Tab-separated table of C-alpha atoms in Angstrom:
chain	number	residue	atom	x	y	z
A	1	MET	CA	-79.362	-77.481	121.443
A	2	ALA	CA	-79.818	-79.064	124.419
A	3	ALA	CA	-80.185	-75.836	126.521
A	4	SER	CA	-83.041	-74.743	124.748
A	5	ASP	CA	-85.187	-77.287	126.062
A	6	PRO	CA	-85.359	-76.952	130.112
A	7	GLN	CA	-86.618	-80.975	130.102
A	8	GLN	CA	-83.570	-81.907	128.431
A	9	VAL	CA	-81.266	-80.448	131.058
A	10	ALA	CA	-83.423	-80.832	134.151
A	11	ASP	CA	-83.875	-83.891	136.421
A	12	PRO	CA	-87.052	-85.872	135.327
A	13	GLU	CA	-88.017	-86.091	138.827
A	14	ALA	CA	-88.036	-82.671	138.973
A	15	VAL	CA	-90.026	-82.071	136.157
A	16	LYS	CA	-92.903	-84.496	137.336
A	17	ARG	CA	-92.847	-82.777	140.789
A	18	HIS	CA	-93.136	-79.321	139.620
A	19	PRO	CA	-95.020	-79.669	135.841
A	20	ALA	CA	-96.659	-76.151	136.198
A	21	LEU	CA	-93.087	-74.442	136.382
A	22	PHE	CA	-91.603	-76.054	133.465
A	23	ARG	CA	-94.726	-75.395	131.406
A	24	ALA	CA	-94.310	-71.974	132.000
A	25	ILE	CA	-90.358	-71.862	131.223
A	26	ARG	CA	-91.403	-73.820	128.083
A	27	LYS	CA	-94.115	-71.019	127.026
A	28	ARG	CA	-91.533	-68.266	127.909
A	29	GLN	CA	-88.711	-69.853	125.567
A	30	ASN	CA	-91.279	-70.757	123.111
A	31	PRO	CA	-94.261	-68.369	122.797
A	32	LYS	CA	-97.276	-68.863	120.581
A	33	LEU	CA	-97.811	-66.400	117.953
A	34	ARG	CA	-100.610	-64.116	118.809
A	35	ARG	CA	-103.162	-62.585	116.289
A	36	THR	CA	-100.989	-59.070	116.960
A	37	ASP	CA	-97.860	-60.663	115.754
A	38	ILE	CA	-99.009	-61.917	112.249
A	39	THR	CA	-98.793	-59.252	109.395
A	40	VAL	CA	-102.086	-58.910	107.361
A	41	THR	CA	-100.944	-57.736	103.820
A	42	ASP	CA	-103.015	-54.880	102.187
A	43	ASP	CA	-103.760	-56.077	98.517
A	44	GLN	CA	-103.665	-52.869	97.279
A	45	SER	CA	-100.075	-51.825	98.969
A	46	VAL	CA	-98.682	-55.084	97.788
A	47	LYS	CA	-99.398	-54.366	94.369
A	48	ARG	CA	-98.257	-50.738	94.455
A	49	ALA	CA	-94.634	-52.119	96.255
A	50	VAL	CA	-94.422	-54.457	93.121
A	51	LYS	CA	-95.180	-51.992	90.626
A	52	ALA	CA	-92.909	-49.408	91.965
A	53	ALA	CA	-89.794	-51.986	92.618
A	54	SER	CA	-90.330	-53.679	89.184
A	55	LEU	CA	-90.896	-50.233	87.103
A	56	GLY	CA	-87.874	-48.773	88.907
A	57	ASN	CA	-85.887	-51.886	88.358
A	58	ALA	CA	-87.080	-51.697	84.614
A	59	MET	CA	-85.630	-48.289	84.547
A	60	GLU	CA	-82.474	-49.183	86.207
A	61	TRP	CA	-81.795	-51.958	83.563
A	62	PHE	CA	-82.927	-49.735	80.501
A	63	ASP	CA	-80.463	-47.408	81.502
A	64	PHE	CA	-77.546	-50.255	81.943
A	65	GLY	CA	-78.889	-51.915	78.745
A	66	ILE	CA	-78.613	-48.964	76.349
A	67	TYR	CA	-74.788	-48.447	77.098
A	68	SER	CA	-74.208	-52.403	76.353
A	69	TYR	CA	-76.380	-52.066	73.073
A	70	LEU	CA	-74.836	-48.341	72.316
A	71	ALA	CA	-70.934	-49.799	72.910
A	72	GLY	CA	-69.936	-50.009	69.329
A	73	THR	CA	-71.260	-46.447	68.555
A	74	ILE	CA	-69.792	-44.756	71.981
A	75	GLY	CA	-66.278	-46.467	71.110
A	76	HIS	CA	-66.248	-44.316	67.869
A	77	VAL	CA	-67.459	-41.454	69.430
A	78	PHE	CA	-65.221	-41.281	72.551
A	79	PHE	CA	-62.186	-43.014	71.418
A	80	PRO	CA	-59.919	-42.220	68.715
A	81	SER	CA	-59.049	-45.189	66.493
A	82	GLY	CA	-55.545	-46.341	65.834
A	83	ASN	CA	-54.417	-45.809	69.324
A	84	ASP	CA	-53.638	-48.983	71.515
A	85	THR	CA	-53.810	-47.438	74.579
A	86	THR	CA	-56.975	-45.462	74.043
A	87	GLN	CA	-58.603	-48.607	72.662
A	88	LEU	CA	-57.485	-50.597	75.668
A	89	LEU	CA	-59.103	-47.956	77.403
A	90	SER	CA	-62.259	-47.982	75.803
A	91	SER	CA	-62.358	-51.870	76.177
A	92	PHE	CA	-61.979	-51.265	79.734
A	93	ALA	CA	-64.437	-48.566	80.088
A	94	THR	CA	-67.213	-50.789	78.018
A	95	PHE	CA	-66.932	-54.227	79.584
A	96	ALA	CA	-65.196	-53.799	82.959
A	97	VAL	CA	-65.907	-50.855	84.832
A	98	ALA	CA	-69.524	-50.957	86.032
A	99	PHE	CA	-68.979	-54.763	87.223
A	100	LEU	CA	-65.785	-53.764	88.720
A	101	VAL	CA	-67.652	-51.054	91.134
A	102	ARG	CA	-70.852	-53.236	91.360
A	103	PRO	CA	-69.427	-55.102	94.531
A	104	LEU	CA	-68.769	-51.858	96.217
A	105	GLY	CA	-72.063	-50.250	95.585
A	106	GLY	CA	-73.484	-53.481	97.108
A	107	MET	CA	-71.337	-53.205	100.353
A	108	PHE	CA	-72.094	-49.345	100.560
A	109	PHE	CA	-75.752	-49.443	99.935
A	110	GLY	CA	-76.872	-52.853	101.325
A	111	PRO	CA	-75.761	-52.329	104.819
A	112	MET	CA	-77.379	-48.833	104.762
A	113	GLY	CA	-80.676	-50.338	103.646
A	114	ASP	CA	-80.589	-52.657	106.713
A	115	LYS	CA	-79.914	-49.664	108.868
A	116	ILE	CA	-82.006	-46.724	107.496
A	117	GLY	CA	-84.625	-48.607	105.316
A	118	ARG	CA	-85.226	-49.873	102.138
A	119	LYS	CA	-87.290	-47.181	100.892
A	120	LYS	CA	-84.775	-44.506	101.074
A	121	VAL	CA	-81.831	-46.512	99.544
A	122	LEU	CA	-83.631	-47.648	96.501
A	123	ALA	CA	-84.647	-44.081	96.014
A	124	LEU	CA	-81.331	-42.996	96.016
A	125	THR	CA	-79.975	-45.868	93.599
A	126	MET	CA	-82.670	-44.634	91.244
A	127	ILE	CA	-81.552	-40.973	91.286
A	128	LEU	CA	-78.043	-42.170	90.780
A	129	MET	CA	-78.569	-44.224	87.686
A	130	ALA	CA	-80.774	-41.636	86.553
A	131	THR	CA	-78.166	-39.118	86.980
A	132	GLY	CA	-75.337	-41.187	85.856
A	133	THR	CA	-77.173	-42.135	82.618
A	134	PHE	CA	-78.586	-38.954	81.660
A	135	ALA	CA	-75.181	-37.216	82.079
A	136	ILE	CA	-73.481	-39.836	79.402
A	137	GLY	CA	-75.759	-38.260	77.164
A	138	LEU	CA	-74.302	-34.852	77.793
A	139	ILE	CA	-70.888	-35.675	77.312
A	140	PRO	CA	-69.246	-33.700	74.657
A	141	SER	CA	-67.342	-35.992	71.887
A	142	HIS	CA	-63.612	-36.768	71.791
A	143	GLN	CA	-63.417	-34.463	68.905
A	144	THR	CA	-64.519	-31.479	71.229
A	145	ILE	CA	-62.920	-32.113	74.667
A	146	GLY	CA	-60.385	-34.572	73.961
A	147	VAL	CA	-59.137	-37.110	76.585
A	148	TRP	CA	-61.570	-35.456	79.202
A	149	ALA	CA	-64.669	-37.220	77.013
A	150	ALA	CA	-63.218	-40.740	77.817
A	151	VAL	CA	-62.333	-39.516	81.720
A	152	LEU	CA	-66.019	-38.356	82.140
A	153	LEU	CA	-67.488	-41.276	80.248
A	154	ILE	CA	-65.789	-44.023	82.601
A	155	PHE	CA	-66.700	-41.622	85.523
A	156	PHE	CA	-70.446	-41.981	84.806
A	157	ARG	CA	-70.251	-45.195	83.879
A	158	MET	CA	-68.588	-46.225	87.442
A	159	LEU	CA	-71.746	-44.062	89.049
A	160	GLN	CA	-73.931	-46.605	86.921
A	161	GLY	CA	-72.278	-49.498	88.420
A	162	PHE	CA	-71.921	-48.205	91.750
A	163	SER	CA	-75.897	-47.546	92.003
A	164	THR	CA	-76.661	-50.976	90.386
A	165	GLY	CA	-75.248	-52.519	93.075
A	166	GLY	CA	-77.724	-51.677	95.594
A	167	GLU	CA	-80.544	-52.272	93.114
A	168	TYR	CA	-81.222	-55.801	93.070
A	169	GLY	CA	-80.658	-56.843	96.799
A	170	GLY	CA	-82.993	-53.908	97.520
A	171	ALA	CA	-85.471	-54.470	95.253
A	172	SER	CA	-86.340	-58.208	95.448
A	173	THR	CA	-85.953	-57.451	99.487
A	174	PHE	CA	-88.531	-54.838	99.143
A	175	ILE	CA	-90.679	-57.286	97.180
A	176	ALA	CA	-90.351	-60.307	99.314
A	177	GLU	CA	-91.068	-58.515	102.600
A	178	TYR	CA	-94.405	-56.834	101.268
A	179	ALA	CA	-95.801	-60.246	99.721
A	180	PRO	CA	-97.734	-62.569	101.638
A	181	ASP	CA	-95.538	-65.965	102.469
A	182	LYS	CA	-97.859	-68.118	100.209
A	183	ARG	CA	-97.390	-65.965	97.013
A	184	ARG	CA	-93.727	-64.755	97.554
A	185	GLY	CA	-92.742	-66.339	94.482
A	186	PHE	CA	-95.495	-65.015	92.057
A	187	PHE	CA	-94.883	-61.347	93.426
A	188	GLY	CA	-91.063	-61.648	93.017
A	189	SER	CA	-91.291	-62.762	89.518
A	190	PHE	CA	-92.598	-59.169	88.670
A	191	LEU	CA	-89.027	-58.156	89.615
A	192	GLU	CA	-87.431	-59.894	86.578
A	193	PHE	CA	-90.342	-59.060	84.563
A	194	GLY	CA	-88.965	-55.472	85.157
A	195	THR	CA	-85.606	-56.393	84.373
A	196	LEU	CA	-86.516	-57.943	81.037
A	197	ALA	CA	-88.699	-55.256	80.081
A	198	GLY	CA	-85.766	-52.723	80.560
A	199	TYR	CA	-83.641	-54.849	78.395
A	200	VAL	CA	-86.320	-55.225	75.822
A	201	GLY	CA	-86.701	-51.569	75.820
A	202	ALA	CA	-83.390	-50.531	75.528
A	203	ALA	CA	-82.735	-53.017	72.710
A	204	GLY	CA	-86.006	-51.908	70.620
A	205	LEU	CA	-85.011	-48.280	70.739
A	206	VAL	CA	-81.381	-48.577	70.023
A	207	THR	CA	-82.688	-51.092	67.229
A	208	LEU	CA	-85.177	-48.576	65.556
A	209	LEU	CA	-82.454	-45.786	65.788
A	210	TYR	CA	-80.053	-47.948	63.954
A	211	ALA	CA	-82.941	-48.734	61.497
A	212	VAL	CA	-84.076	-45.115	61.040
A	213	LEU	CA	-80.309	-43.540	61.246
A	214	ASP	CA	-77.425	-43.899	59.263
A	215	ASP	CA	-74.054	-43.868	60.607
A	216	ALA	CA	-73.105	-40.280	60.782
A	217	GLN	CA	-75.980	-39.497	62.422
A	218	MET	CA	-75.709	-42.010	64.859
A	219	ASN	CA	-72.249	-41.075	65.704
A	220	SER	CA	-73.261	-37.394	65.763
A	221	TRP	CA	-76.565	-37.221	67.942
A	222	GLY	CA	-78.509	-40.371	67.570
A	223	TRP	CA	-76.559	-42.351	70.674
A	224	ARG	CA	-77.621	-39.364	72.964
A	225	ILE	CA	-81.055	-39.825	72.408
A	226	PRO	CA	-81.871	-42.892	74.802
A	227	PHE	CA	-79.729	-41.607	77.347
A	228	LEU	CA	-81.397	-38.208	77.602
A	229	VAL	CA	-84.792	-40.526	77.740
A	230	ALA	CA	-83.685	-41.939	80.841
A	231	GLY	CA	-83.654	-38.870	82.766
A	232	PRO	CA	-87.468	-38.290	82.710
A	233	LEU	CA	-87.689	-42.376	83.191
A	234	GLY	CA	-85.808	-42.165	86.366
A	235	LEU	CA	-87.745	-39.438	87.562
A	236	VAL	CA	-91.007	-41.492	87.097
A	237	GLY	CA	-89.163	-44.123	88.871
A	238	LEU	CA	-88.303	-42.133	91.758
A	239	TYR	CA	-91.762	-40.742	92.390
A	240	LEU	CA	-93.231	-44.348	92.447
A	241	ARG	CA	-90.838	-45.344	95.305
A	242	LEU	CA	-90.869	-42.287	97.321
A	243	ARG	CA	-95.034	-42.655	97.450
A	244	LEU	CA	-94.504	-46.220	99.050
A	245	ASP	CA	-94.349	-47.066	103.167
A	246	GLU	CA	-91.447	-48.735	104.106
A	247	THR	CA	-91.686	-52.586	104.435
A	248	PRO	CA	-93.577	-54.016	107.200
A	249	ALA	CA	-90.849	-56.499	107.922
A	250	PHE	CA	-88.596	-53.853	108.407
A	251	GLN	CA	-90.920	-51.456	110.269
A	252	LYS	CA	-91.405	-54.414	112.623
A	253	LEU	CA	-87.779	-54.693	113.096
A	254	GLU	CA	-87.441	-51.116	114.115
A	255	GLY	CA	-90.238	-51.488	116.450
A	256	GLY	CA	-92.512	-48.849	113.805
A	257	THR	CA	-96.084	-49.066	113.392
A	258	ALA	CA	-96.525	-52.673	114.220
A	259	HIS	CA	-95.758	-54.005	117.887
A	260	ALA	CA	-94.803	-57.560	118.138
A	261	THR	CA	-95.092	-59.577	121.147
A	262	GLU	CA	-92.461	-62.060	122.628
A	263	ALA	CA	-93.109	-64.786	119.561
A	264	ALA	CA	-91.848	-62.109	117.292
A	265	ASP	CA	-89.338	-60.809	119.491
A	266	SER	CA	-87.415	-64.011	119.542
A	267	VAL	CA	-86.781	-63.578	115.853
A	268	GLU	CA	-86.510	-60.128	115.571
A	269	THR	CA	-83.475	-57.824	116.554
A	270	THR	CA	-82.170	-54.030	115.973
A	271	ALA	CA	-81.283	-53.678	112.261
A	272	LYS	CA	-77.317	-53.397	112.098
A	273	GLY	CA	-76.196	-54.766	108.808
A	274	ASP	CA	-72.702	-53.979	109.151
A	275	LEU	CA	-70.263	-55.991	106.766
A	276	ALA	CA	-68.171	-57.475	109.628
A	277	LYS	CA	-71.232	-59.069	111.059
A	278	ILE	CA	-72.246	-60.268	107.624
A	279	PHE	CA	-69.131	-62.028	106.714
A	280	ARG	CA	-68.398	-63.285	110.228
A	281	ASP	CA	-71.897	-64.700	111.084
A	282	TYR	CA	-73.247	-65.481	107.581
A	283	TRP	CA	-70.143	-66.700	105.613
A	284	PRO	CA	-71.809	-70.317	104.776
A	285	THR	CA	-74.890	-68.687	103.471
A	286	LEU	CA	-73.259	-65.971	101.582
A	287	ILE	CA	-71.083	-68.948	100.024
A	288	LEU	CA	-74.277	-70.636	98.858
A	289	CYS	CA	-75.930	-67.072	97.415
A	290	ILE	CA	-72.768	-66.538	95.553
A	291	CYS	CA	-72.768	-70.118	94.013
A	292	LEU	CA	-76.614	-69.831	93.223
A	293	VAL	CA	-75.971	-66.102	91.536
A	294	GLY	CA	-72.757	-67.550	89.686
A	295	ALA	CA	-74.484	-70.168	88.233
A	296	TYR	CA	-77.812	-68.269	87.467
A	297	ASN	CA	-75.601	-65.240	85.881
A	298	ILE	CA	-73.240	-66.961	83.748
A	299	THR	CA	-76.567	-68.662	81.948
A	300	ASP	CA	-78.295	-65.290	82.009
A	301	TYR	CA	-75.645	-63.331	80.318
A	302	MET	CA	-74.411	-65.865	77.990
A	303	LEU	CA	-77.987	-66.166	76.519
A	304	LEU	CA	-79.133	-62.179	77.172
A	305	SER	CA	-75.709	-60.577	76.415
A	306	TYR	CA	-73.494	-62.395	74.528
A	307	MET	CA	-75.993	-64.388	72.149
A	308	PRO	CA	-76.119	-61.582	69.692
A	309	THR	CA	-72.616	-61.449	69.301
A	310	TYR	CA	-72.349	-65.153	69.053
A	311	LEU	CA	-74.551	-65.029	66.261
A	312	SER	CA	-72.655	-62.261	64.243
A	313	ASP	CA	-68.982	-63.263	65.132
A	314	GLU	CA	-69.481	-66.921	64.602
A	315	LEU	CA	-72.414	-67.562	62.273
A	316	GLY	CA	-72.144	-64.374	60.122
A	317	TYR	CA	-75.554	-62.786	60.969
A	318	SER	CA	-75.523	-59.118	61.144
A	319	GLU	CA	-76.038	-57.552	64.724
A	320	THR	CA	-79.418	-56.313	64.105
A	321	HIS	CA	-80.501	-59.533	63.072
A	322	GLY	CA	-79.124	-61.222	66.317
A	323	LEU	CA	-80.744	-58.345	68.334
A	324	LEU	CA	-84.066	-59.087	66.616
A	325	ILE	CA	-83.983	-62.610	67.504
A	326	LEU	CA	-82.960	-62.101	71.267
A	327	LEU	CA	-85.836	-59.493	71.187
A	328	GLY	CA	-88.314	-62.167	70.407
A	329	VAL	CA	-87.154	-64.699	73.086
A	330	MET	CA	-87.003	-62.186	75.697
A	331	VAL	CA	-90.643	-61.008	74.921
A	332	PHE	CA	-91.215	-64.741	75.394
A	333	LEU	CA	-89.642	-64.876	78.714
A	334	MET	CA	-91.686	-62.308	79.922
A	335	LEU	CA	-95.135	-64.029	78.908
A	336	VAL	CA	-94.314	-66.881	80.800
A	337	ILE	CA	-92.089	-65.476	83.922
A	338	ASN	CA	-95.104	-64.860	86.460
A	339	LYS	CA	-96.509	-68.448	85.514
A	340	VAL	CA	-93.149	-69.650	86.936
A	341	GLY	CA	-93.222	-67.588	89.948
A	342	THR	CA	-96.585	-69.174	90.595
A	343	LEU	CA	-95.411	-72.634	90.191
A	344	SER	CA	-92.675	-71.910	92.483
A	345	ASP	CA	-95.324	-71.046	95.352
A	346	ARG	CA	-97.117	-74.451	94.304
A	347	PHE	CA	-94.173	-77.000	93.979
A	348	GLY	CA	-91.572	-74.928	96.112
A	349	ARG	CA	-88.370	-72.968	94.892
A	350	LYS	CA	-85.976	-75.865	94.752
A	351	PRO	CA	-88.086	-78.111	92.057
A	352	LEU	CA	-88.244	-74.873	89.514
A	353	LEU	CA	-84.675	-73.919	90.352
A	354	MET	CA	-83.236	-77.599	90.027
A	355	THR	CA	-85.252	-77.621	86.581
A	356	GLY	CA	-83.649	-74.691	85.378
A	357	MET	CA	-80.064	-75.693	86.522
A	358	LEU	CA	-80.510	-79.449	84.989
A	359	GLY	CA	-82.046	-77.732	81.736
A	360	PHE	CA	-78.843	-75.985	80.874
A	361	LEU	CA	-76.841	-79.063	82.021
A	362	ILE	CA	-78.464	-81.194	79.863
A	363	PHE	CA	-79.895	-79.253	76.962
A	364	SER	CA	-77.077	-76.636	76.435
A	365	LEU	CA	-74.911	-78.831	73.971
A	366	PRO	CA	-78.077	-79.721	71.814
A	367	SER	CA	-79.249	-76.417	71.969
A	368	PHE	CA	-75.809	-74.888	70.551
A	369	LEU	CA	-75.588	-77.840	67.929
A	370	LEU	CA	-79.220	-76.394	66.848
A	371	ILE	CA	-78.109	-72.907	66.624
A	372	ARG	CA	-74.997	-73.646	65.131
A	373	GLN	CA	-76.699	-75.162	61.912
A	374	GLY	CA	-77.767	-71.185	61.162
A	375	SER	CA	-81.262	-71.954	59.787
A	376	ILE	CA	-83.914	-69.534	61.669
A	377	PRO	CA	-86.034	-72.685	62.677
A	378	ALA	CA	-83.075	-74.165	64.466
A	379	ILE	CA	-81.654	-70.865	66.242
A	380	VAL	CA	-85.138	-70.087	67.159
A	381	ILE	CA	-85.953	-73.634	68.907
A	382	GLY	CA	-82.129	-73.933	70.157
A	383	MET	CA	-82.543	-70.270	71.804
A	384	LEU	CA	-86.362	-71.342	73.396
A	385	MET	CA	-84.631	-74.464	74.814
A	386	LEU	CA	-82.081	-72.242	76.783
A	387	GLY	CA	-84.908	-69.633	77.213
A	388	LEU	CA	-86.985	-72.230	79.323
A	389	SER	CA	-84.323	-73.356	81.276
A	390	LEU	CA	-83.584	-69.705	82.091
A	391	VAL	CA	-86.876	-68.516	82.721
A	392	CYS	CA	-87.165	-71.395	85.565
A	393	MET	CA	-84.329	-69.484	87.710
A	394	LEU	CA	-85.514	-66.175	86.491
A	395	GLY	CA	-89.143	-66.668	88.000
A	396	THR	CA	-87.813	-67.874	91.063
A	397	MET	CA	-84.459	-66.561	92.348
A	398	SER	CA	-86.328	-63.084	93.342
A	399	ALA	CA	-88.269	-64.783	96.135
A	400	ALA	CA	-85.546	-67.622	96.718
A	401	LEU	CA	-82.334	-65.208	97.217
A	402	PRO	CA	-83.953	-63.017	99.945
A	403	ALA	CA	-85.615	-65.736	101.836
A	404	LEU	CA	-81.440	-67.205	102.486
A	405	PHE	CA	-80.804	-64.423	105.080
A	406	PRO	CA	-82.823	-62.982	107.912
A	407	THR	CA	-84.208	-59.527	108.129
A	408	ASN	CA	-81.878	-57.462	109.979
A	409	VAL	CA	-78.992	-58.234	107.505
A	410	ARG	CA	-81.071	-59.329	104.334
A	411	TYR	CA	-80.522	-56.404	102.142
A	412	GLY	CA	-76.944	-56.262	103.073
A	413	SER	CA	-76.084	-59.842	102.679
A	414	LEU	CA	-77.804	-60.230	99.610
A	415	SER	CA	-76.362	-56.909	97.852
A	416	VAL	CA	-72.757	-58.264	98.757
A	417	GLY	CA	-73.155	-61.856	97.579
A	418	TYR	CA	-75.268	-61.158	94.664
A	419	ASN	CA	-72.906	-58.300	93.182
A	420	LEU	CA	-69.419	-60.168	94.292
A	421	SER	CA	-71.036	-63.084	91.979
A	422	ALA	CA	-72.212	-60.738	89.426
A	423	SER	CA	-68.688	-59.047	89.110
A	424	LEU	CA	-66.717	-62.343	89.250
A	425	PHE	CA	-68.920	-64.347	86.571
A	426	GLY	CA	-71.904	-62.559	85.334
A	427	GLY	CA	-69.794	-59.626	83.793
A	428	THR	CA	-67.119	-61.717	82.477
A	429	THR	CA	-69.280	-64.361	80.616
A	430	PRO	CA	-68.719	-62.822	77.391
A	431	LEU	CA	-65.018	-62.277	77.589
A	432	VAL	CA	-64.399	-65.517	78.924
A	433	ILE	CA	-66.536	-67.494	76.351
A	434	THR	CA	-64.834	-64.907	73.711
A	435	ALA	CA	-61.230	-66.492	74.994
A	436	LEU	CA	-62.264	-70.055	75.232
A	437	ILE	CA	-63.232	-70.247	71.569
A	438	SER	CA	-60.308	-68.478	70.382
A	439	VAL	CA	-58.123	-70.632	72.574
A	440	SER	CA	-59.893	-74.075	71.498
A	441	GLY	CA	-61.262	-73.159	68.274
A	442	SER	CA	-64.619	-74.806	68.967
A	443	ASN	CA	-67.722	-72.340	68.866
A	444	LEU	CA	-69.309	-75.219	71.405
A	445	MET	CA	-67.474	-73.157	74.168
A	446	PRO	CA	-70.392	-71.497	75.313
A	447	ALA	CA	-72.356	-74.561	75.821
A	448	TYR	CA	-69.393	-76.234	77.907
A	449	TYR	CA	-69.136	-73.132	79.651
A	450	SER	CA	-72.825	-73.295	80.572
A	451	MET	CA	-72.963	-76.623	81.652
A	452	ALA	CA	-70.268	-76.422	83.960
A	453	ALA	CA	-72.068	-73.295	85.911
A	454	ALA	CA	-75.093	-75.285	85.603
A	455	LEU	CA	-73.375	-78.258	87.606
A	456	ILE	CA	-72.128	-75.872	90.094
A	457	GLY	CA	-75.808	-74.613	90.302
A	458	VAL	CA	-77.463	-78.427	90.908
A	459	ILE	CA	-75.147	-79.029	94.089
A	460	ALA	CA	-75.996	-75.394	95.427
A	461	VAL	CA	-79.592	-75.747	94.790
A	462	ALA	CA	-79.303	-79.263	96.528
A	463	CYS	CA	-77.772	-77.693	99.491
A	464	MET	CA	-80.463	-74.815	99.974
A	465	LYS	CA	-83.317	-74.941	102.101
A	466	GLU	CA	-86.869	-74.893	100.943
A	467	THR	CA	-88.722	-71.592	101.811
A	468	ALA	CA	-91.704	-71.446	99.901
A	469	ASN	CA	-94.848	-70.811	101.592
A	470	LYS	CA	-92.922	-70.161	104.872
A	471	PRO	CA	-92.178	-66.730	106.852
A	472	LEU	CA	-88.937	-65.178	106.128
A	473	ALA	CA	-86.292	-65.642	108.433
A	474	GLY	CA	-86.126	-62.919	111.099
A	475	SER	CA	-89.739	-62.010	110.445
A	476	PRO	CA	-93.158	-63.136	111.989
A	477	PRO	CA	-95.618	-64.795	109.453
A	478	SER	CA	-97.065	-62.650	106.665
A	479	VAL	CA	-100.730	-63.630	105.440
A	480	GLU	CA	-103.270	-62.218	102.998
A	481	THR	CA	-106.584	-62.070	105.079
A	482	PRO	CA	-107.330	-61.694	108.705
A	483	GLU	CA	-108.948	-65.332	108.396
A	484	GLU	CA	-105.675	-66.647	107.401
A	485	ALA	CA	-104.499	-65.193	110.426
A	486	GLU	CA	-106.784	-66.341	112.683
A	487	GLU	CA	-106.284	-69.990	111.474
A	488	LEU	CA	-102.929	-69.888	111.868
A	489	VAL	CA	-103.242	-68.677	115.511
A	490	ALA	CA	-105.928	-71.445	115.864
A	491	SER	CA	-103.669	-74.079	114.311
A	492	GLN	CA	-100.845	-74.197	116.933
A	493	THR	CA	-100.616	-77.402	119.135
A	494	PRO	CA	-102.466	-76.628	122.549
A	495	ASP	CA	-99.947	-77.354	125.403
A	496	PRO	CA	-100.236	-80.597	126.793
A	497	LYS	CA	-102.071	-81.143	130.241
A	498	PHE	CA	-99.383	-82.700	132.978
């Protein structure tokens, strides 16, 4: 630390005798930003980038969601009943495979995104997800080709999970690097808006099919419709992503269209996002990311994935009934999520994240006590209490997580941390809660599990640095107008006179 300041290591008398020399050294080590260092965002380009990333993310999670919501029907089609081994294989394929390979996808696509660019990798993940989902819709049933139906299903399900491993880290990085510093929370919130839209679209389509078709029709051909729809949707998302330019931050990192001076060079290096570098140099931040994402994912999957099962298994509601209530909650979250993003720009990421974590810590038990009463008003109020806590995190995480890491390893570090945590905690949440209820006999275990996760989240949020309205680590400032850039340059403290 001391070595960075020449006046702290030099003889004070020497500093007095040669003020000009030491002023020159200080300027060399801490150069001022020039106007050309500062990225002035183009509003239309930012909106196109946000639209492409968010719509692509919505299509990815539509693909992922339809499998979850059709899991029961898929089990009947691909796995014969009465065979314990095959039923175990069915459970493994339905609940575990995608989450097992997600970290591998993150480790593969993340460093690649730091080396060859965000845009190319996001296009590749879109192609793989759409291919995997479309192919599932074409697989013959077990009755037609026997065990090969299950083998093909698991293979394409793994392809889905593998591509998802590169999606969130890349999409959140893409938006964060395009957005101006003062509005990163607002624009980042559209990513989770897209996630909710994908789930709503999947749940809505599946619910409609169950309402229109009988069991025989669903098992015969109806289940294929959502998977086949994913093919054209994937092409639309791919088209939107391929039309975009690379992010300004990555262009400057690579020495592309923008040319930075020494002030920017001091924070920019060549993109070398290898895994060894991530685990060796950024492990403390990686652990912080895993804790934040773990707390966030447990509460997220508990509410958005497990709750319909809880309502049907524990309270006796039909699956469609529980799904309709969840649909209403998700639509409500979509209506308020961008306002939460704006609040995070105004008040900071930490206050919003802390509000969400404390909300789950304090209100989980009262919410489940309300939900357990079984009346529609009580269930709605209880789920809204949980939903309002969750949206504080949904609307903020997409801006907070990319800011944890510097530009040269952002995509890789975030993809690794996010997907390791999602695999360990997010995907296992329904299974863990079900097991806890079975062992304890208490249907309040989801509340206790959420509270434990929220407690870890509170500690993690307390340990993180505030990043709202600040440049991303490893990149020069990003502003909306040339006037802001001029003000930023002018605001720098002039050199003292000796």
